[in-house]
RNA sequence: GGUACCCUGGCCGAGUGGUUAGGCAGCGGUCUGCAAAACCGUGAACAGCAGUUCGAAUCUGCUGGGUACCUCCA
């Protein structure tokens, strides 16, 4: 099996990936808090970890991919009065919290499916794992790294920091943070502002609450990932992923909880995707400068010049390395759209290439293949892999245009590359296939094109142009090629 | 204020010491009744200054500009 290199946030270095169990990968990724529509920012981790999973499977690993749904415990802020995000949305829309959760979970799944991401192996919900979370709080309390106050339980960062280093993941020191902290309102229950809630006592009117040894309440946000990752992947597992904005405090707290309860962090490789920016600024809910995926797919947002297909978004994201920020702009999306179109055209053409017996083998093709694999296995460098794939596109086109020849073995290599890498690992599906337009429409258009062909043969260009214009006004594009006339909606 | 990161050609975006990234746009060409599309080819960059080095986009320092995290955020 080929060596796979992965950047580990914990060590701040690229490391050779060695799974805890040979041939098996356990991956946990922080999923969405379902209180709003998925936006372009959500597409980044969705696609990043999807490609990671696809790549591991392609390389022969068995992967268990766990991605949670946060449906409780995620507060608007860290003060005692901070409202649960979902409860708040439910109050505003006069719905049950679980109606909000159901609605946005379904919509999230739909968006992820359009982006051609594979579903996770397990998709646990925080509200379905209250028992596990309560039991984890008990362990942390027993070890002396948490305290109860007024029905709520808080993680004791200072006590923890006396034994284990708090801040190793995000690279900060508690002392630094203490000397530079802002004072927040409404934290009377906590010993220190760095302490974070493991269990919160719920107000009487609160719906999302469960009984516990301490109070009727609900679990803290950071707790769910510790509890659910351990449940489905074990106390030790290979990779924990998520957006880089979750590094602190979420992942730092998770690591602390794991260590406090079990004496070890439990995660071998921490992996973080970077942000998508808009005009150089992070795209996010709190900044309300985000574009939802639906708006992108339909073009219904004032800053969008046009709509962009899910695969365009996917391609756009894959053209940047996952650890780099990626700036959104119409220009960049349009460039991605055209590049993708060319890639997919070659992907379709490669199967129909005529190979020549006795044509010399192109060493370039082997180099391209090697380049693609080594790029993907070097911390999942998809932009480099795509660059090599575009070299393959050029070869396909040259053969297609009869500017060069290819033997059957090389052709097979190319076919496999497009199938297994473009379609399989990168997950770029062909959106242009006409199979879904219906046989009747296909037939009708073919009849019309046949009439136009006859008009052209008779040099009746007025008639042929008229047909073209009429079809155009219906949104059907006509392309005259050497082989005949292509059309697309 | 603390910590970290970034600044690459018109745009997006790879690249950690010496060789063409790639995509889009541009330009030149092929094809075509025309158009569109498609295809081929191609010029162009490393924020500024100083240093290390035989040699730096790549290492070091300074200056300028920007971003992220420190409160919820993918």
Coordinates of C-alpha atoms (C1' of nucleotides) in Angstrom, one line a residue:
Chain A
X1 CA 0.0 0.0 0.0
X2 CA 1.3 3.5 -0.9
X3 CA 2.5 5.7 1.9
X4 CA 0.0 8.4 2.8
X5 CA 1.2 11.7 4.2
X6 CA -1.2 13.7 6.4
X7 CA -0.7 17.1 8.1
X8 CA -1.4 16.7 11.8
X9 CA -2.5 19.9 13.5
X10 CA -1.4 18.5 16.8
X11 CA 2.3 18.2 15.7
X12 CA 2.0 21.0 13.1
X13 CA 3.8 18.7 10.7
X14 CA 3.1 16.4 7.9
X15 CA 3.3 12.8 9.1
X16 CA 3.2 9.4 7.5
X17 CA -0.2 8.1 8.2
X18 CA -0.1 4.9 10.1
X19 CA -3.6 3.6 11.1
X20 CA -4.1 2.1 14.5
X21 CA -5.3 -1.1 12.8
X22 CA -3.6 -1.9 9.5
X23 CA -5.9 -1.3 6.6
X24 CA -8.6 0.3 8.6
X25 CA -9.3 4.0 9.1
X26 CA -11.6 5.5 11.8
X27 CA -12.6 9.1 10.9
X28 CA -14.7 11.4 12.9
X29 CA -15.8 14.8 11.5
X30 CA -17.7 17.5 13.2
X31 CA -20.9 17.9 11.4
X32 CA -23.3 20.8 11.2
X33 CA -25.5 22.4 13.9
X34 CA -28.8 22.1 12.2
X35 CA -30.4 25.5 12.8
X36 CA -30.1 26.9 9.3
X37 CA -29.5 26.1 5.7
X38 CA -26.1 24.8 4.6
X39 CA -23.9 27.5 3.1
X40 CA -20.9 27.5 0.9
X41 CA -18.7 27.2 3.9
X42 CA -20.3 23.8 4.8
X43 CA -19.4 22.5 1.4
X44 CA -15.7 22.7 2.2
X45 CA -15.5 20.1 5.0
X46 CA -18.2 18.1 3.2
X47 CA -16.1 17.7 0.1
X48 CA -12.7 17.6 1.8
X49 CA -13.5 14.7 4.0
X50 CA -15.6 13.0 1.3
X51 CA -12.5 13.0 -0.9
X52 CA -10.4 11.7 2.0
X53 CA -12.8 8.8 2.5
X54 CA -13.0 8.1 -1.2
X55 CA -9.2 8.2 -1.5
X56 CA -8.6 5.9 1.5
X57 CA -11.1 3.4 0.1
X58 CA -9.5 3.6 -3.4
X59 CA -6.2 2.9 -1.8
X60 CA -7.7 -0.2 -0.2
X61 CA -8.5 0.9 3.3
X62 CA -11.7 0.1 5.0
X63 CA -13.1 3.3 6.4
X64 CA -15.6 4.1 9.1
X65 CA -16.7 7.6 8.6
X66 CA -18.6 9.1 11.5
X67 CA -20.1 12.6 11.2
X68 CA -22.4 14.0 13.8
X69 CA -25.5 16.1 13.7
X70 CA -25.5 18.7 16.5
X71 CA -29.1 19.1 17.5
X72 CA -28.7 20.2 21.1
X73 CA -26.3 22.0 23.4
X74 CA -24.8 24.4 21.0
X75 CA -25.2 27.8 22.6
X76 CA -25.3 31.2 21.1
X77 CA -22.5 32.2 23.5
X78 CA -20.7 31.0 26.5
X79 CA -22.4 33.0 29.2
X80 CA -24.9 31.5 31.6
X81 CA -27.8 33.1 29.7
X82 CA -26.5 31.9 26.3
X83 CA -29.4 30.3 24.5
X84 CA -29.3 27.1 22.6
X85 CA -29.1 27.8 18.9
X86 CA -31.8 25.4 18.0
X87 CA -34.1 26.4 20.8
X88 CA -33.7 30.0 19.8
X89 CA -34.6 29.3 16.2
X90 CA -37.6 27.2 17.3
X91 CA -38.8 30.1 19.5
X92 CA -38.4 32.6 16.6
X93 CA -40.2 30.4 14.2
X94 CA -42.7 29.0 16.7
X95 CA -41.8 25.4 16.0
X96 CA -40.7 22.5 18.2
X97 CA -36.9 22.3 18.4
X98 CA -37.1 18.9 16.8
X99 CA -39.0 20.3 13.9
X100 CA -36.2 22.7 13.3
X101 CA -33.7 19.8 13.6
X102 CA -35.6 17.6 11.2
X103 CA -36.1 20.3 8.6
X104 CA -32.5 21.4 8.4
X105 CA -31.1 17.9 8.7
X106 CA -33.0 16.9 5.6
X107 CA -32.0 20.0 3.7
X108 CA -28.4 19.4 4.7
X109 CA -28.5 15.9 3.4
X110 CA -30.0 17.1 0.2
X111 CA -27.3 19.6 -0.4
X112 CA -24.5 17.1 0.5
X113 CA -26.1 14.6 -1.9
X114 CA -26.1 17.2 -4.7
X115 CA -22.4 17.8 -4.1
X116 CA -22.0 14.1 -4.7
X117 CA -20.6 13.4 -1.2
X118 CA -21.0 9.9 0.1
X119 CA -23.1 9.6 3.3
X120 CA -21.1 8.9 6.5
X121 CA -21.1 5.4 7.8
X122 CA -22.7 6.6 11.0
X123 CA -24.4 9.9 11.6
X124 CA -25.1 10.1 15.3
X125 CA -27.1 12.9 16.9
X126 CA -26.2 14.6 20.1
X127 CA -29.7 14.3 21.5
X128 CA -29.6 10.5 21.0
X129 CA -26.5 10.2 23.1
X130 CA -27.4 11.9 26.4
X131 CA -26.7 8.8 28.4
X132 CA -23.2 8.5 27.0
X133 CA -22.6 12.2 27.7
X134 CA -23.9 12.0 31.3
X135 CA -21.6 9.0 31.9
X136 CA -18.6 10.9 30.5
X137 CA -19.3 13.8 32.7
X138 CA -19.4 11.4 35.6
X139 CA -15.9 10.1 34.7
X140 CA -14.5 13.6 34.4
X141 CA -16.0 14.5 37.8
X142 CA -14.5 11.4 39.4
X143 CA -11.1 12.3 38.1
X144 CA -11.5 15.7 39.7
X145 CA -11.4 17.8 36.5
X146 CA -14.9 19.2 36.8
X147 CA -17.2 20.7 39.5
X148 CA -20.8 21.2 40.0
X149 CA -22.4 24.5 40.7
X150 CA -26.1 25.3 40.8
X151 CA -27.1 22.2 38.9
X152 CA -24.6 22.8 36.1
X153 CA -21.3 21.0 35.7
X154 CA -18.2 22.8 34.4
X155 CA -14.8 21.5 33.2
X156 CA -12.1 22.8 35.6
X157 CA -9.5 24.0 33.1
X158 CA -7.1 25.1 35.8
X159 CA -7.1 21.8 37.6
X160 CA -6.7 20.0 34.3
X161 CA -3.8 22.3 33.3
X162 CA -2.0 21.4 36.5
X163 CA -1.6 17.9 35.2
X164 CA -2.0 18.0 31.4
X165 CA -1.2 20.9 29.1
X166 CA -4.3 22.7 28.1
X167 CA -3.9 24.3 24.7
X168 CA -1.5 21.9 23.0
X169 CA -3.8 21.5 20.0
X170 CA -4.4 25.1 19.3
X171 CA -1.0 26.1 20.4
X172 CA -1.7 28.4 23.2
X173 CA -0.8 28.5 26.8
X174 CA -3.3 29.0 29.6
X175 CA -1.2 31.6 31.2
X176 CA -1.2 33.7 28.0
X177 CA -4.9 33.4 27.7
X178 CA -5.5 34.3 31.3
X179 CA -3.5 37.5 31.0
X180 CA -5.2 38.4 27.8
X181 CA -8.8 37.4 28.5
X182 CA -11.8 39.6 28.1
X183 CA -14.4 39.6 30.8
X184 CA -17.7 38.1 29.7
X185 CA -21.0 38.8 31.4
X186 CA -23.0 36.3 33.2
X187 CA -20.5 33.7 34.1
X188 CA -21.1 33.7 37.9
X189 CA -21.4 29.9 38.1
X190 CA -17.9 29.3 36.7
X191 CA -14.7 29.4 38.7
X192 CA -12.8 30.7 35.7
X193 CA -13.9 32.1 32.4
X194 CA -12.0 29.4 30.6
X195 CA -14.0 26.7 32.2
X196 CA -16.6 25.3 29.8
X197 CA -20.0 23.7 30.4
X198 CA -20.3 19.9 30.5
X199 CA -23.9 20.1 31.7
X200 CA -26.2 23.0 31.8
X201 CA -29.2 23.3 34.1
X202 CA -32.2 24.2 32.0
X203 CA -34.6 27.0 32.6
X204 CA -38.1 25.8 33.4
X205 CA -39.5 26.8 30.0
X206 CA -36.8 24.9 28.2
X207 CA -38.0 22.0 26.1
X208 CA -34.7 20.3 25.2
X209 CA -33.8 19.0 28.6
X210 CA -33.1 15.6 30.2
X211 CA -32.8 14.3 33.7
X212 CA -29.3 13.9 35.1
X213 CA -27.7 13.5 38.6
X214 CA -27.2 17.3 38.7
X215 CA -30.3 18.8 37.2
X216 CA -32.8 18.7 34.4
X217 CA -30.7 20.1 31.7
X218 CA -28.7 19.5 28.6
X219 CA -25.1 18.6 27.6
X220 CA -22.5 21.1 26.6
X221 CA -21.5 21.4 23.0
X222 CA -18.0 20.1 23.2
X223 CA -19.1 17.0 25.0
X224 CA -21.0 15.3 22.3
X225 CA -18.0 14.8 20.0
X226 CA -16.0 13.2 22.8
X227 CA -18.9 10.9 23.7
X228 CA -19.9 9.9 20.2
X229 CA -16.5 9.5 18.7
X230 CA -15.5 7.1 21.5
X231 CA -18.7 5.2 21.2
X232 CA -18.4 4.5 17.5
X233 CA -14.6 4.6 16.9
X234 CA -13.2 3.6 20.3
X235 CA -11.2 5.5 22.9
X236 CA -8.4 5.7 20.4
X237 CA -9.1 6.4 16.7
X238 CA -7.2 7.6 13.7
X239 CA -8.4 11.0 12.4
X240 CA -10.5 13.8 13.7
X241 CA -11.5 16.4 11.2
X242 CA -13.4 19.6 11.1
X243 CA -13.2 23.3 10.1
X244 CA -10.2 25.2 11.4
X245 CA -12.5 27.6 13.2
X246 CA -13.4 24.7 15.5
X247 CA -9.8 24.2 16.6
X248 CA -10.4 26.5 19.5
X249 CA -12.2 26.1 21.7
X250 CA -14.2 23.1 20.4
X251 CA -11.5 20.7 19.6
X252 CA -9.2 21.8 22.4
X253 CA -12.0 21.2 24.8
X254 CA -12.7 17.8 23.3
X255 CA -9.1 16.8 23.6
X256 CA -9.2 18.0 27.3
X257 CA -12.4 16.0 28.0
X258 CA -10.9 12.9 26.5
X259 CA -7.7 13.2 28.4
X260 CA -9.5 14.1 31.6
X261 CA -11.7 11.1 31.5
X262 CA -9.4 8.5 30.0
X263 CA -5.9 9.8 30.5
X264 CA -5.3 10.2 26.8
X265 CA -6.4 12.4 23.9
X266 CA -7.6 9.5 21.9
X267 CA -7.1 11.1 18.5
X268 CA -3.9 10.3 16.5
X269 CA -4.3 12.8 13.7
X270 CA -6.2 16.1 13.9
X271 CA -7.1 17.5 10.5
X272 CA -8.5 20.9 9.8
X273 CA -9.9 22.4 6.6
X274 CA -9.5 26.1 6.0
X275 CA -12.2 28.6 5.4
X276 CA -13.9 29.9 2.3
X277 CA -13.6 33.7 2.2
X278 CA -15.7 36.3 0.5
X279 CA -13.9 39.5 -0.4
X280 CA -11.1 38.2 1.8
X281 CA -13.3 37.7 4.8
X282 CA -14.4 34.5 6.3
X283 CA -17.9 33.4 5.2
X284 CA -19.9 32.6 8.2
X285 CA -23.3 32.8 9.9
X286 CA -22.2 35.3 12.5
X287 CA -20.9 37.6 9.8
X288 CA -24.1 37.1 7.7
X289 CA -22.0 37.3 4.5
X290 CA -22.7 33.7 3.5
X291 CA -24.3 32.3 0.5
X292 CA -26.4 29.2 1.0
X293 CA -25.8 26.2 -1.3
X294 CA -29.3 26.5 -2.6
X295 CA -28.7 30.1 -3.6
X296 CA -25.6 29.0 -5.4
X297 CA -27.4 26.2 -7.3
X298 CA -30.2 28.5 -8.3
X299 CA -28.3 31.8 -8.7
X300 CA -30.7 33.5 -6.3
X301 CA -28.4 35.8 -4.3
X302 CA -27.7 39.4 -5.3
X303 CA -23.9 39.0 -5.5
X304 CA -24.2 36.0 -7.9
X305 CA -23.9 36.8 -11.6
X306 CA -25.4 33.4 -12.4
X307 CA -26.2 30.0 -10.9
X308 CA -23.4 27.5 -10.3
X309 CA -23.9 23.8 -10.4
X310 CA -23.0 21.5 -7.5
X311 CA -20.1 20.0 -9.5
X312 CA -18.8 23.5 -10.2
X313 CA -18.7 24.1 -6.5
X314 CA -17.0 20.8 -5.9
X315 CA -14.4 21.5 -8.6
X316 CA -13.9 25.0 -7.3
X317 CA -13.1 23.6 -3.8
X318 CA -10.9 20.9 -5.1
X319 CA -8.8 23.4 -7.1
X320 CA -7.4 24.7 -3.8
X321 CA -5.6 22.8 -1.2
X322 CA -7.8 22.0 1.8
X323 CA -5.5 23.8 4.2
X324 CA -5.5 27.1 2.3
X325 CA -8.2 29.7 2.4
X326 CA -10.2 29.9 -0.8
X327 CA -11.7 33.2 -1.9
X328 CA -15.1 33.3 -3.5
X329 CA -15.8 35.4 -6.6
X330 CA -18.0 35.1 -9.6
X331 CA -14.9 35.1 -11.8
X332 CA -13.3 32.3 -9.9
X333 CA -16.5 30.2 -10.0
X334 CA -16.9 30.8 -13.8
X335 CA -13.3 29.8 -14.3
X336 CA -14.0 26.6 -12.4
X337 CA -17.1 26.0 -14.4
X338 CA -15.2 26.1 -17.7
X339 CA -12.4 24.1 -16.4
X340 CA -14.7 21.4 -15.1
X341 CA -16.6 21.3 -18.4
X342 CA -13.4 20.6 -20.3
X343 CA -12.4 18.0 -17.8
X344 CA -15.7 16.2 -18.1
X345 CA -15.7 16.4 -21.9
X346 CA -12.4 14.6 -21.9
X347 CA -13.7 12.2 -19.4
X348 CA -16.5 11.3 -21.8
X349 CA -14.2 11.3 -24.9
X350 CA -11.5 9.1 -23.4
X351 CA -13.6 5.9 -23.7
X352 CA -14.2 6.5 -27.4
X353 CA -10.6 7.1 -28.4
X354 CA -9.4 5.1 -31.3
X355 CA -6.2 3.3 -30.3
X356 CA -3.5 2.5 -32.8
X357 CA -1.8 -0.9 -32.8
X358 CA 1.9 -0.5 -32.4
X359 CA 1.8 3.1 -31.4
X360 CA 4.6 4.0 -29.1
X361 CA 3.8 4.0 -25.4
X362 CA 3.8 7.5 -24.0
X363 CA 6.0 7.7 -21.0
X364 CA 4.2 10.9 -20.2
X365 CA 1.0 9.0 -19.3
X366 CA 2.9 6.9 -16.7
X367 CA 4.3 10.1 -15.3
X368 CA 0.9 11.7 -15.1
X369 CA -0.5 8.7 -13.2
X370 CA 2.4 8.7 -10.8
X371 CA 2.0 12.4 -10.4
X372 CA -1.6 12.2 -9.5
X373 CA -1.1 9.4 -6.9
X374 CA 1.8 11.1 -5.3
X375 CA -0.1 14.4 -5.1
X376 CA -3.1 12.8 -3.6
X377 CA -1.0 10.9 -1.1
X378 CA 0.9 14.0 -0.1
X379 CA -1.6 15.5 2.3
X380 CA -4.4 15.2 -0.3
X381 CA -3.1 17.8 -2.7
X382 CA -6.0 17.9 -5.1
X383 CA -5.0 21.0 -7.0
X384 CA -1.8 19.2 -8.1
X385 CA -3.7 16.1 -9.0
X386 CA -6.0 18.2 -11.1
X387 CA -3.1 19.9 -12.8
X388 CA -1.8 16.5 -13.8
X389 CA -5.3 15.4 -14.9
X390 CA -5.4 18.4 -17.2
X391 CA -2.2 17.1 -18.8
X392 CA -4.2 13.9 -19.4
X393 CA -7.0 16.0 -20.9
X394 CA -4.6 17.5 -23.4
X395 CA -3.4 14.1 -24.5
X396 CA -7.0 12.9 -24.9
X397 CA -7.8 15.9 -27.0
X398 CA -4.7 15.5 -29.1
X399 CA -5.6 11.9 -29.9
X400 CA -9.2 12.8 -30.5
X401 CA -8.0 15.5 -32.9
X402 CA -5.8 13.0 -34.5
X403 CA -2.7 15.0 -33.7
X404 CA -1.1 12.0 -32.0
X405 CA -1.7 8.3 -31.5
X406 CA -2.1 6.1 -28.5
X407 CA -1.8 2.4 -28.0
X408 CA -4.4 0.3 -26.2
X409 CA -2.5 0.0 -23.0
X410 CA -2.0 3.7 -22.6
X411 CA -5.6 4.3 -23.5
X412 CA -6.7 1.8 -20.8
X413 CA -4.5 3.7 -18.3
X414 CA -6.2 6.9 -19.2
X415 CA -9.7 5.4 -19.0
X416 CA -9.0 4.1 -15.6
X417 CA -7.6 7.4 -14.4
X418 CA -10.7 9.3 -15.4
X419 CA -13.0 6.6 -14.0
X420 CA -11.2 6.0 -10.7
X421 CA -9.7 9.4 -10.0
X422 CA -11.9 12.0 -11.6
X423 CA -15.2 10.1 -10.9
X424 CA -14.2 7.9 -8.1
X425 CA -11.8 9.8 -5.8
X426 CA -12.5 13.4 -6.7
X427 CA -16.2 12.5 -7.0
X428 CA -16.8 14.7 -10.1
X429 CA -20.0 13.4 -11.5
X430 CA -21.0 14.1 -15.1
X431 CA -23.9 16.6 -14.9
X432 CA -24.1 17.0 -18.6
X433 CA -25.2 13.5 -19.6
X434 CA -28.5 13.8 -21.4
X435 CA -29.9 10.5 -20.1
X436 CA -32.1 12.4 -17.6
X437 CA -33.8 14.6 -20.2
X438 CA -36.3 11.9 -21.2
X439 CA -36.6 9.8 -24.4
X440 CA -39.4 11.9 -25.8
X441 CA -37.5 15.1 -25.7
X442 CA -34.4 13.4 -27.1
X443 CA -36.4 12.1 -30.0
X444 CA -38.2 15.3 -30.7
X445 CA -34.9 17.3 -30.8
X446 CA -33.3 14.7 -32.9
X447 CA -36.1 15.1 -35.5
X448 CA -35.7 18.9 -35.5
X449 CA -31.9 18.6 -35.8
X450 CA -32.4 16.3 -38.7
X451 CA -34.6 18.8 -40.5
X452 CA -31.9 21.5 -39.8
X453 CA -29.3 19.2 -41.2
X454 CA -31.2 18.8 -44.5
X455 CA -31.7 22.6 -44.7
X456 CA -28.0 23.0 -44.3
X457 CA -27.2 20.4 -46.9
X458 CA -29.5 22.4 -49.3
X459 CA -27.6 25.6 -48.3
X460 CA -30.9 26.9 -46.9
X461 CA -29.0 28.7 -44.1
X462 CA -31.9 31.0 -43.3
X463 CA -34.0 28.0 -42.3
X464 CA -31.1 26.3 -40.4
X465 CA -30.3 29.5 -38.5
X466 CA -34.0 30.0 -37.7
X467 CA -34.2 26.6 -36.1
X468 CA -31.0 27.3 -34.2
X469 CA -32.4 30.6 -32.9
X470 CA -35.7 29.1 -32.0
X471 CA -34.1 26.3 -30.0
X472 CA -31.8 28.8 -28.4
X473 CA -34.7 30.9 -27.2
X474 CA -36.1 27.7 -25.5
X475 CA -32.8 27.3 -23.7
X476 CA -31.4 24.6 -26.0
X477 CA -27.8 25.2 -27.1
X478 CA -26.7 23.9 -30.5
X479 CA -23.1 23.0 -31.3
X480 CA -22.1 22.0 -34.8
X481 CA -19.2 19.6 -34.6
X482 CA -17.4 17.5 -37.2
X483 CA -19.3 14.4 -36.1
X484 CA -22.7 16.1 -36.2
X485 CA -24.7 18.4 -34.0
X486 CA -24.7 18.3 -30.2
X487 CA -27.2 19.9 -28.0
X488 CA -27.6 20.7 -24.4
X489 CA -30.2 22.3 -22.2
Chain B
rG1 C1' -3.6 43.4 23.5
rG2 C1' -2.1 37.8 22.9
rU3 C1' -1.3 33.8 19.3
rA4 C1' -1.0 32.0 14.4
rC5 C1' -1.2 32.5 9.3
rC6 C1' -1.1 34.9 4.5
rC7 C1' 0.7 38.5 0.4
rU8 C1' 2.5 34.5 -6.5
rG9 C1' 1.2 37.0 -13.7
rG10 C1' -5.6 40.3 -15.5
rC11 C1' -8.5 36.6 -11.9
rC12 C1' -8.4 31.9 -9.1
rG13 C1' -4.6 28.9 -7.3
rA14 C1' -0.1 25.0 -6.7
rG15 C1' 4.9 25.2 -5.5
rU16 C1' 9.6 25.2 1.0
rG17 C1' 17.0 26.3 -2.6
rG18 C1' 18.6 25.2 -8.9
rU19 C1' 13.9 22.4 -14.0
rU20 C1' 6.8 24.5 -17.5
rA21 C1' 2.3 24.0 -12.0
rG22 C1' -2.7 24.0 -13.6
rG23 C1' -7.5 26.4 -14.6
rC24 C1' -10.0 30.9 -16.5
rA25 C1' -9.2 35.3 -19.3
rG26 C1' -5.8 37.4 -23.3
rC27 C1' -3.1 36.6 -27.8
rG28 C1' -2.0 33.4 -32.3
rG29 C1' -3.9 29.4 -35.1
rU30 C1' -7.3 25.0 -36.7
rC31 C1' -12.3 23.9 -37.7
rU32 C1' -16.9 26.3 -39.7
rG33 C1' -21.8 28.9 -44.8
rC34 C1' -22.0 32.2 -40.5
rA35 C1' -22.2 32.1 -35.2
rA36 C1' -21.3 29.7 -30.9
rA37 C1' -18.7 25.9 -29.1
rA38 C1' -14.6 22.8 -29.4
rC39 C1' -9.4 21.8 -30.1
rC40 C1' -4.1 23.0 -30.5
rG41 C1' -0.1 26.6 -29.4
rU42 C1' 1.6 30.8 -26.5
rG43 C1' 3.6 35.5 -23.6
rA44 C1' 3.1 37.0 -18.5
rA45 C1' 4.4 36.5 -11.5
rC46 C1' 6.5 35.6 -7.1
rA47 C1' 4.4 42.9 -1.7
rG48 C1' 9.0 46.1 -0.6
rC49 C1' 13.9 46.4 1.5
rA50 C1' 18.2 44.1 3.5
rG51 C1' 20.8 39.5 4.6
rU52 C1' 22.4 34.0 4.2
rU53 C1' 23.9 31.2 -0.3
rC54 C1' 27.5 29.6 -6.1
rG55 C1' 22.1 30.1 -6.6
rA56 C1' 15.8 32.1 -3.2
rA57 C1' 9.0 32.8 -4.9
rU58 C1' 11.1 29.0 -1.5
rC59 C1' 15.6 30.3 4.4
rU60 C1' 16.5 34.9 8.1
rG61 C1' 15.4 40.0 9.6
rC62 C1' 12.8 44.5 9.1
rU63 C1' 8.8 47.4 6.7
rG64 C1' 4.0 47.7 4.5
rG65 C1' -0.8 45.4 3.6
rG66 C1' -4.5 41.5 4.9
rU67 C1' -6.8 37.4 7.5
rA68 C1' -8.0 34.0 11.3
rC69 C1' -8.5 32.4 16.5
rC70 C1' -8.9 34.4 21.5
rU71 C1' -17.4 34.7 22.1
rC72 C1' -21.0 31.3 18.3
rC73 C1' -19.2 29.8 13.5
rA74 C1' -17.5 24.5 8.5

